[in-house]
Every structure is written in structure tokens, then in C-alpha cells.
Amino acid sequence: MKIALLASNPDLYSNQRLIEAGEERGHDMTFLNMRYCYMRIDATNPEVHYRGGTNISEFDAVLTRIKPSMTFYGCALTRQFESMNIATINSSTAIAQSRDKLYSLQLLLKSGIDIPTTGFANSPMDTSDLIDMVGGAPLVVKLLEGAQGRGVFLAETRKAGESVINAFKSLHANLLVQEFVKEAEGKDLRCFVIDGKVVASIERKAAPGEFRANLHQGGSASVAKITPEEKRLAIKAAKTLGLSVAGVDIIRSSKGPLLLEVNSSPGLEGVESATGKDIAGMIITSVEKRLGWRRELGRNPEVDGAHE
């Protein structure tokens, strides 16, 4: 098959692994820097072109790994490929839903998934009541556009919380406030979900003096044994947002597992290093199954026009 990887940085571990995994399975892999893609939006002949004018409309599937700062344009490109009947993993709708932190939490709550108590407001005049809503200090303040632990702050006192919230609101930044789950002790679970199955789970532990467990913030990772309840939560969260591939972040609280966030472009390095599993290969296998690829024959009956 001809598979494209739509992303921004070809040197990232995750992107390199996906290219390698696809090539190892005999597929023609192409890295597409989304900044160099542009579209012809036409009812009868939609196209995507690449820098220099090359028409790149002949892919069987596109793997989407869109960084937060490119969400708008990345989703537009993904929709364009979808309009050309090219399979996308993940879909534009799923990516957009997962990237809007407030909307995704509302969708997850509607489906019956428990999250830490969260508050959202537009005006700094509401700061005091907003802090009370989530149980007072300490509390977590999150920018809606943050990722990999960036844009996430712990306010240990009420005064600190008010200062952080009001400072960001003066810059017209959208943010959430969330209860701080002390008993999590700076740990969270990252469950990697592919096609409705948890294929790997790791526990991430924050670095000394840090409360964020993200590996990009210096956290460490180890293999985790999750409970059936945690597994069901991770699978349901990915399904609710329509994600074929997802990293689901969960914390363990005195009330049971709580969902923190669902990532539509989860990194592979931490989970592959900790578990020794070929997660990139599993993602390529997902594409093969989606398109009915028969590896032993080295061809796709749908693409080649063959019949079972």
C-alpha cells in the first residue's frame, strides 16, 4: 500500500518509527510535512498538492500526527484527504474533538466517564467562585491549547490561583481550572488504545519537585498493570471521541479512576521503551485491517481490484 504520514517533524521518534514499521511490512511510506501541503477544493476533483506542485492524491491511507499548533490546518488537510476517499487514521472529526479540551471533557462526561471536577469561565470577575467550584486550593490551571504538560500549572494557594487565572485572562487566554488530586502523588496512567483495545499501559511518575507526570517534563515511565475498570474507561474514552489510535491519561483517586485527557497523536517513545512492544507496527497493522490488506499475498484486493 501507499501510506502517507501527515506530520511536521520527520526526525521525531514517533514519526521515524511509523515510517520504519510501514516499510518493514512492505508498504510505500511517504512523510508529508503539512506546512508544504495545499489544497484544491472542488466538488468533482478535489486534490492535495505538495511543495513544487506535485499532486499527492494517490495514497491508500494517511496517518495523521498533527501537533497542537497546527490543529486547524491539519484537520483541514485531513478532511481534504477524506473527501478524496482516502482512509485517515485518526479522522478529522476525532482529532478536532480531542483537541478542544473543554468540548472533549463535556463529551466524555455525557458518556458517563468520570473526570476531576473542572471549572471554566470567561471573565476574571468570576475567579473566586471558579476556585470554590473545584474545591479551593491547591488547584490545577490548564490552558486549553497546551500539550505535553506545557500550559499546566499547580496553584498551591488560593492567592496563587487567583493570580495565575487573572494573569492569563488578561491575555485573553482560555483556560480550565481543575481539582488537584493529591492522592495521585504525581503519577498517572497512559493507556495506548488501538481499534478499541488497550494494547499497552504505562505509569508515568513526575520528576522530583514536579507535579506533571508527562515524559516531556522529565517524568519517568514503567510498565503498569491496569484494572478492568481502568481498561473500560480508556476504551470508552477513545470510542467517545471517535479515535482509532489514542493515548488515554488516567489518574487513580480515592473516588476511583478519573480521566485526565485523551491524546489523538500520542508519542511512541515512552510506551515502546517501557513495554518493549512494537506499537508502531500495531498501528500499521490497524491500517492493513482497515483496508483489507492481505500481507501474505502482498496486495490489497480493494486497491488492486481483486475479489476474495
Tab-separated table of C-alpha atoms in Angstrom:
chain	number	residue	atom	x	y	z
A	1	MET	CA	0.000	0.000	0.000
A	2	LYS	CA	0.928	3.658	-0.347
A	3	ILE	CA	0.704	5.204	3.108
A	4	ALA	CA	1.407	8.837	3.964
A	5	LEU	CA	2.366	10.174	7.376
A	6	LEU	CA	0.979	13.686	7.777
A	7	ALA	CA	3.037	15.448	10.448
A	8	SER	CA	5.514	18.280	10.981
A	9	ASN	CA	8.891	16.855	12.005
A	10	PRO	CA	10.380	13.811	10.225
A	11	ASP	CA	13.069	13.488	12.919
A	12	LEU	CA	10.705	12.758	15.807
A	13	TYR	CA	10.994	9.240	17.239
A	14	SER	CA	7.295	8.505	16.711
A	15	ASN	CA	7.341	9.579	13.077
A	16	GLN	CA	10.523	7.660	12.299
A	17	ARG	CA	9.135	4.520	13.920
A	18	LEU	CA	5.919	4.650	11.898
A	19	ILE	CA	7.848	5.063	8.645
A	20	GLU	CA	10.150	2.170	9.609
A	21	ALA	CA	7.264	-0.071	10.668
A	22	GLY	CA	5.418	0.512	7.402
A	23	GLU	CA	8.496	-0.134	5.275
A	24	GLU	CA	9.285	-3.308	7.229
A	25	ARG	CA	5.869	-4.588	6.195
A	26	GLY	CA	6.498	-3.800	2.534
A	27	HIS	CA	4.494	-0.589	2.219
A	28	ASP	CA	5.469	2.541	0.293
A	29	MET	CA	5.756	5.131	3.079
A	30	THR	CA	5.867	8.897	2.457
A	31	PHE	CA	6.401	11.640	5.018
A	32	LEU	CA	4.257	14.709	4.305
A	33	ASN	CA	5.144	17.930	6.079
A	34	MET	CA	1.732	19.518	6.441
A	35	ARG	CA	3.218	23.004	6.018
A	36	TYR	CA	4.110	22.087	2.443
A	37	CYS	CA	0.657	20.748	1.554
A	38	TYR	CA	-2.061	22.810	-0.090
A	39	MET	CA	-5.484	22.000	-1.427
A	40	ARG	CA	-7.713	22.279	-4.430
A	41	ILE	CA	-11.240	22.344	-3.046
A	42	ASP	CA	-13.518	21.217	-5.845
A	43	ALA	CA	-16.769	19.233	-5.856
A	44	THR	CA	-15.743	16.856	-8.631
A	45	ASN	CA	-11.949	16.802	-8.462
A	46	PRO	CA	-10.549	17.619	-5.010
A	47	GLU	CA	-6.757	17.447	-4.785
A	48	VAL	CA	-3.873	17.906	-2.389
A	49	HIS	CA	-0.616	19.228	-3.812
A	50	TYR	CA	2.845	19.278	-2.267
A	51	ARG	CA	5.592	21.875	-2.453
A	52	GLY	CA	6.632	22.274	-6.084
A	53	GLY	CA	3.194	21.410	-7.460
A	54	THR	CA	3.204	17.617	-7.101
A	55	ASN	CA	-0.295	16.139	-6.961
A	56	ILE	CA	-0.366	13.778	-3.961
A	57	SER	CA	-3.760	12.182	-4.395
A	58	GLU	CA	-2.803	8.525	-4.822
A	59	PHE	CA	-2.449	7.314	-1.243
A	60	ASP	CA	-4.393	4.396	0.168
A	61	ALA	CA	-4.212	5.777	3.719
A	62	VAL	CA	-2.950	8.779	5.642
A	63	LEU	CA	-1.666	8.517	9.206
A	64	THR	CA	-2.339	11.813	10.963
A	65	ARG	CA	0.055	13.091	13.633
A	66	ILE	CA	-0.910	16.714	13.976
A	67	LYS	CA	0.768	18.881	16.591
A	68	PRO	CA	-1.471	21.227	18.601
A	69	SER	CA	-0.265	24.445	16.948
A	70	MET	CA	-1.237	23.010	13.534
A	71	THR	CA	-4.641	21.621	14.532
A	72	PHE	CA	-6.731	23.924	12.329
A	73	TYR	CA	-4.729	23.414	9.139
A	74	GLY	CA	-4.002	19.768	9.894
A	75	CYS	CA	-7.699	18.981	10.311
A	76	ALA	CA	-8.466	20.867	7.071
A	77	LEU	CA	-5.924	18.723	5.218
A	78	THR	CA	-7.275	15.566	6.822
A	79	ARG	CA	-10.824	16.481	5.714
A	80	GLN	CA	-9.494	17.038	2.209
A	81	PHE	CA	-7.987	13.552	2.066
A	82	GLU	CA	-11.281	12.177	3.393
A	83	SER	CA	-13.163	13.971	0.593
A	84	MET	CA	-10.880	12.087	-1.808
A	85	ASN	CA	-11.968	8.764	-0.227
A	86	ILE	CA	-8.563	8.179	1.340
A	87	ALA	CA	-8.626	6.465	4.731
A	88	THR	CA	-7.357	8.675	7.566
A	89	ILE	CA	-6.189	7.478	10.974
A	90	ASN	CA	-7.261	9.398	13.014
A	91	SER	CA	-10.182	11.173	11.334
A	92	SER	CA	-10.524	14.951	11.153
A	93	THR	CA	-13.613	14.935	13.370
A	94	ALA	CA	-11.954	12.818	16.050
A	95	ILE	CA	-8.832	14.997	16.086
A	96	ALA	CA	-10.848	18.208	16.340
A	97	GLN	CA	-12.962	16.843	19.201
A	98	SER	CA	-9.966	15.615	21.172
A	99	ARG	CA	-8.001	18.856	20.730
A	100	ASP	CA	-10.753	21.026	22.194
A	101	LYS	CA	-10.144	20.186	25.848
A	102	LEU	CA	-13.376	21.723	27.104
A	103	TYR	CA	-15.564	20.137	24.413
A	104	SER	CA	-13.882	16.746	24.818
A	105	LEU	CA	-14.474	16.792	28.589
A	106	GLN	CA	-18.126	17.653	28.008
A	107	LEU	CA	-18.478	14.757	25.545
A	108	LEU	CA	-16.748	12.376	27.950
A	109	LEU	CA	-18.952	13.437	30.861
A	110	LYS	CA	-22.040	12.963	28.702
A	111	SER	CA	-20.956	9.380	28.043
A	112	GLY	CA	-20.663	8.706	31.774
A	113	ILE	CA	-16.879	8.988	32.207
A	114	ASP	CA	-15.618	10.461	35.480
A	115	ILE	CA	-13.163	13.378	35.369
A	116	PRO	CA	-11.667	15.651	38.050
A	117	THR	CA	-14.101	18.459	38.889
A	118	THR	CA	-13.447	21.197	36.353
A	119	GLY	CA	-14.404	24.863	36.007
A	120	PHE	CA	-14.414	27.231	33.051
A	121	ALA	CA	-15.196	30.947	32.898
A	122	ASN	CA	-14.690	33.883	30.582
A	123	SER	CA	-14.437	36.816	32.957
A	124	PRO	CA	-11.812	37.438	35.692
A	125	MET	CA	-14.710	38.673	37.867
A	126	ASP	CA	-15.715	35.021	38.305
A	127	THR	CA	-12.310	33.821	39.552
A	128	SER	CA	-13.152	33.425	43.233
A	129	ASP	CA	-16.283	31.348	42.668
A	130	LEU	CA	-14.483	29.348	39.975
A	131	ILE	CA	-11.853	28.309	42.525
A	132	ASP	CA	-14.589	27.357	45.009
A	133	MET	CA	-16.243	25.215	42.346
A	134	VAL	CA	-13.250	22.873	42.203
A	135	GLY	CA	-12.772	22.652	45.962
A	136	GLY	CA	-10.369	25.532	46.539
A	137	ALA	CA	-6.584	25.400	46.647
A	138	PRO	CA	-4.469	23.625	45.701
A	139	LEU	CA	-5.837	23.530	42.174
A	140	VAL	CA	-4.611	22.950	38.633
A	141	VAL	CA	-4.847	25.619	35.923
A	142	LYS	CA	-4.718	24.423	32.296
A	143	LEU	CA	-4.535	26.404	29.089
A	144	LEU	CA	-6.923	24.897	26.548
A	145	GLU	CA	-4.200	24.926	23.893
A	146	GLY	CA	-1.469	23.268	25.988
A	147	ALA	CA	0.146	19.882	25.279
A	148	GLN	CA	2.832	17.570	26.697
A	149	GLY	CA	2.399	19.191	30.106
A	150	ARG	CA	3.029	22.696	28.810
A	151	GLY	CA	0.416	25.227	29.836
A	152	VAL	CA	-0.435	23.271	33.020
A	153	PHE	CA	0.165	24.941	36.393
A	154	LEU	CA	-0.303	23.978	40.026
A	155	ALA	CA	-1.534	26.779	42.267
A	156	GLU	CA	-0.810	25.704	45.822
A	157	THR	CA	-2.657	28.602	47.464
A	158	ARG	CA	-5.861	30.474	46.689
A	159	LYS	CA	-3.927	33.701	46.127
A	160	ALA	CA	-1.605	31.971	43.667
A	161	GLY	CA	-4.607	30.515	41.849
A	162	GLU	CA	-6.253	33.909	41.527
A	163	SER	CA	-3.024	35.443	40.251
A	164	VAL	CA	-2.440	32.780	37.591
A	165	ILE	CA	-6.064	32.769	36.407
A	166	ASN	CA	-6.349	36.542	36.213
A	167	ALA	CA	-2.965	36.918	34.527
A	168	PHE	CA	-3.963	34.557	31.723
A	169	LYS	CA	-7.422	36.043	31.399
A	170	SER	CA	-5.856	39.492	30.938
A	171	LEU	CA	-4.111	37.972	27.914
A	172	HIS	CA	-7.474	36.622	26.659
A	173	ALA	CA	-6.287	33.047	27.053
A	174	ASN	CA	-8.876	30.305	27.501
A	175	LEU	CA	-8.199	28.087	30.492
A	176	LEU	CA	-9.699	25.417	32.702
A	177	VAL	CA	-9.347	25.079	36.459
A	178	GLN	CA	-9.404	21.595	37.896
A	179	GLU	CA	-9.354	19.984	41.300
A	180	PHE	CA	-5.930	18.781	42.407
A	181	VAL	CA	-5.992	15.057	43.174
A	182	LYS	CA	-3.369	14.835	45.898
A	183	GLU	CA	-3.580	11.067	46.361
A	184	ALA	CA	-2.383	10.563	42.755
A	185	GLU	CA	1.065	11.525	44.125
A	186	GLY	CA	2.342	12.895	40.827
A	187	LYS	CA	1.558	9.701	38.917
A	188	ASP	CA	-0.765	8.947	36.047
A	189	LEU	CA	-1.510	6.106	33.653
A	190	ARG	CA	-1.093	6.341	29.887
A	191	CYS	CA	-3.205	3.696	28.178
A	192	PHE	CA	-2.494	3.228	24.490
A	193	VAL	CA	-5.679	2.319	22.628
A	194	ILE	CA	-5.777	0.986	19.059
A	195	ASP	CA	-9.081	-0.008	17.441
A	196	GLY	CA	-10.922	-0.328	20.727
A	197	LYS	CA	-8.263	-2.339	22.571
A	198	VAL	CA	-5.739	-1.282	25.201
A	199	VAL	CA	-2.513	-2.591	23.664
A	200	ALA	CA	-0.109	-1.171	26.275
A	201	SER	CA	-0.196	0.722	29.569
A	202	ILE	CA	2.496	2.634	31.395
A	203	GLU	CA	2.644	4.507	34.661
A	204	ARG	CA	4.264	7.911	34.406
A	205	LYS	CA	5.829	9.423	37.507
A	206	ALA	CA	6.656	13.089	37.895
A	207	ALA	CA	10.241	14.198	38.403
A	208	PRO	CA	11.200	15.362	41.926
A	209	GLY	CA	9.651	18.749	42.651
A	210	GLU	CA	7.274	18.452	39.695
A	211	PHE	CA	3.582	17.517	39.722
A	212	ARG	CA	3.183	16.832	35.988
A	213	ALA	CA	3.919	13.238	35.049
A	214	ASN	CA	4.493	13.974	31.341
A	215	LEU	CA	7.692	12.467	29.994
A	216	HIS	CA	8.432	15.767	28.211
A	217	GLN	CA	8.541	17.373	31.654
A	218	GLY	CA	11.161	14.952	32.948
A	219	GLY	CA	8.818	12.233	34.168
A	220	SER	CA	9.723	8.538	34.098
A	221	ALA	CA	7.751	5.608	32.721
A	222	SER	CA	7.326	1.980	33.739
A	223	VAL	CA	5.003	-0.864	32.761
A	224	ALA	CA	1.639	-0.599	34.508
A	225	LYS	CA	-0.915	-3.250	35.362
A	226	ILE	CA	-4.310	-1.635	34.975
A	227	THR	CA	-7.617	-2.742	36.423
A	228	PRO	CA	-10.598	-3.881	34.327
A	229	GLU	CA	-12.327	-0.613	35.283
A	230	GLU	CA	-9.382	1.448	34.032
A	231	LYS	CA	-9.283	-0.563	30.820
A	232	ARG	CA	-13.003	0.005	30.212
A	233	LEU	CA	-12.584	3.725	30.890
A	234	ALA	CA	-9.724	4.047	28.383
A	235	ILE	CA	-11.595	2.164	25.669
A	236	LYS	CA	-14.788	4.125	26.236
A	237	ALA	CA	-12.932	7.449	26.150
A	238	ALA	CA	-11.289	6.679	22.805
A	239	LYS	CA	-14.596	5.459	21.377
A	240	THR	CA	-16.490	8.512	22.633
A	241	LEU	CA	-14.138	10.827	20.748
A	242	GLY	CA	-14.028	8.566	17.685
A	243	LEU	CA	-10.289	7.882	17.878
A	244	SER	CA	-8.822	4.752	16.295
A	245	VAL	CA	-5.448	5.497	17.903
A	246	ALA	CA	-5.343	7.285	21.246
A	247	GLY	CA	-3.304	7.872	24.340
A	248	VAL	CA	-5.697	7.995	27.283
A	249	ASP	CA	-4.420	9.565	30.503
A	250	ILE	CA	-5.962	8.419	33.781
A	251	ILE	CA	-5.239	9.174	37.441
A	252	ARG	CA	-6.088	6.993	40.393
A	253	SER	CA	-8.097	8.839	43.019
A	254	SER	CA	-9.903	7.943	46.240
A	255	LYS	CA	-13.113	8.006	44.158
A	256	GLY	CA	-11.715	5.591	41.560
A	257	PRO	CA	-10.050	6.207	38.192
A	258	LEU	CA	-10.530	9.674	36.702
A	259	LEU	CA	-9.878	10.619	33.109
A	260	LEU	CA	-7.453	13.497	32.598
A	261	GLU	CA	-7.101	13.778	28.841
A	262	VAL	CA	-7.253	11.923	25.532
A	263	ASN	CA	-4.415	12.476	23.057
A	264	SER	CA	-5.013	11.944	19.331
A	265	SER	CA	-1.271	11.926	18.491
A	266	PRO	CA	0.261	10.024	21.416
A	267	GLY	CA	4.034	9.699	21.475
A	268	LEU	CA	5.505	6.237	20.949
A	269	GLU	CA	8.924	6.527	22.558
A	270	GLY	CA	7.870	6.294	26.200
A	271	VAL	CA	5.446	3.409	25.752
A	272	GLU	CA	7.693	1.409	23.403
A	273	SER	CA	10.753	1.897	25.621
A	274	ALA	CA	8.925	0.941	28.807
A	275	THR	CA	6.998	-2.036	27.448
A	276	GLY	CA	9.213	-3.297	24.632
A	277	LYS	CA	6.120	-3.543	22.420
A	278	ASP	CA	6.055	-2.643	18.736
A	279	ILE	CA	3.309	-0.032	18.963
A	280	ALA	CA	4.224	1.479	15.582
A	281	GLY	CA	3.785	-1.947	13.984
A	282	MET	CA	0.387	-2.309	15.643
A	283	ILE	CA	-0.715	0.997	14.104
A	284	ILE	CA	0.378	-0.164	10.646
A	285	THR	CA	-1.497	-3.434	11.223
A	286	SER	CA	-4.579	-1.368	12.041
A	287	VAL	CA	-4.288	0.342	8.651
A	288	GLU	CA	-3.916	-3.040	6.935
A	289	LYS	CA	-7.047	-4.357	8.626
A	290	ARG	CA	-8.976	-1.213	7.788
A	291	LEU	CA	-8.213	-1.595	4.095
A	292	GLY	CA	-8.378	-5.390	3.912
A	293	TRP	CA	-4.694	-5.789	3.143
A	294	ARG	CA	-3.556	-9.399	2.766
A	295	ARG	CA	0.100	-9.336	3.713
A	296	GLU	CA	0.821	-12.915	2.677
A	297	LEU	CA	-0.121	-12.034	-0.903
A	298	GLY	CA	1.467	-8.615	-0.762
A	299	ARG	CA	-1.530	-6.820	-2.152
A	300	ASN	CA	-4.780	-5.145	-1.251
A	301	PRO	CA	-7.777	-6.725	-3.009
A	302	GLU	CA	-9.745	-3.486	-2.817
A	303	VAL	CA	-6.958	-1.361	-4.238
A	304	ASP	CA	-5.932	-3.922	-6.883
A	305	GLY	CA	-9.494	-4.625	-7.917
A	306	ALA	CA	-9.257	-8.245	-6.892
A	307	HIS	CA	-12.020	-10.256	-5.247
A	308	GLU	CA	-11.927	-12.554	-2.262
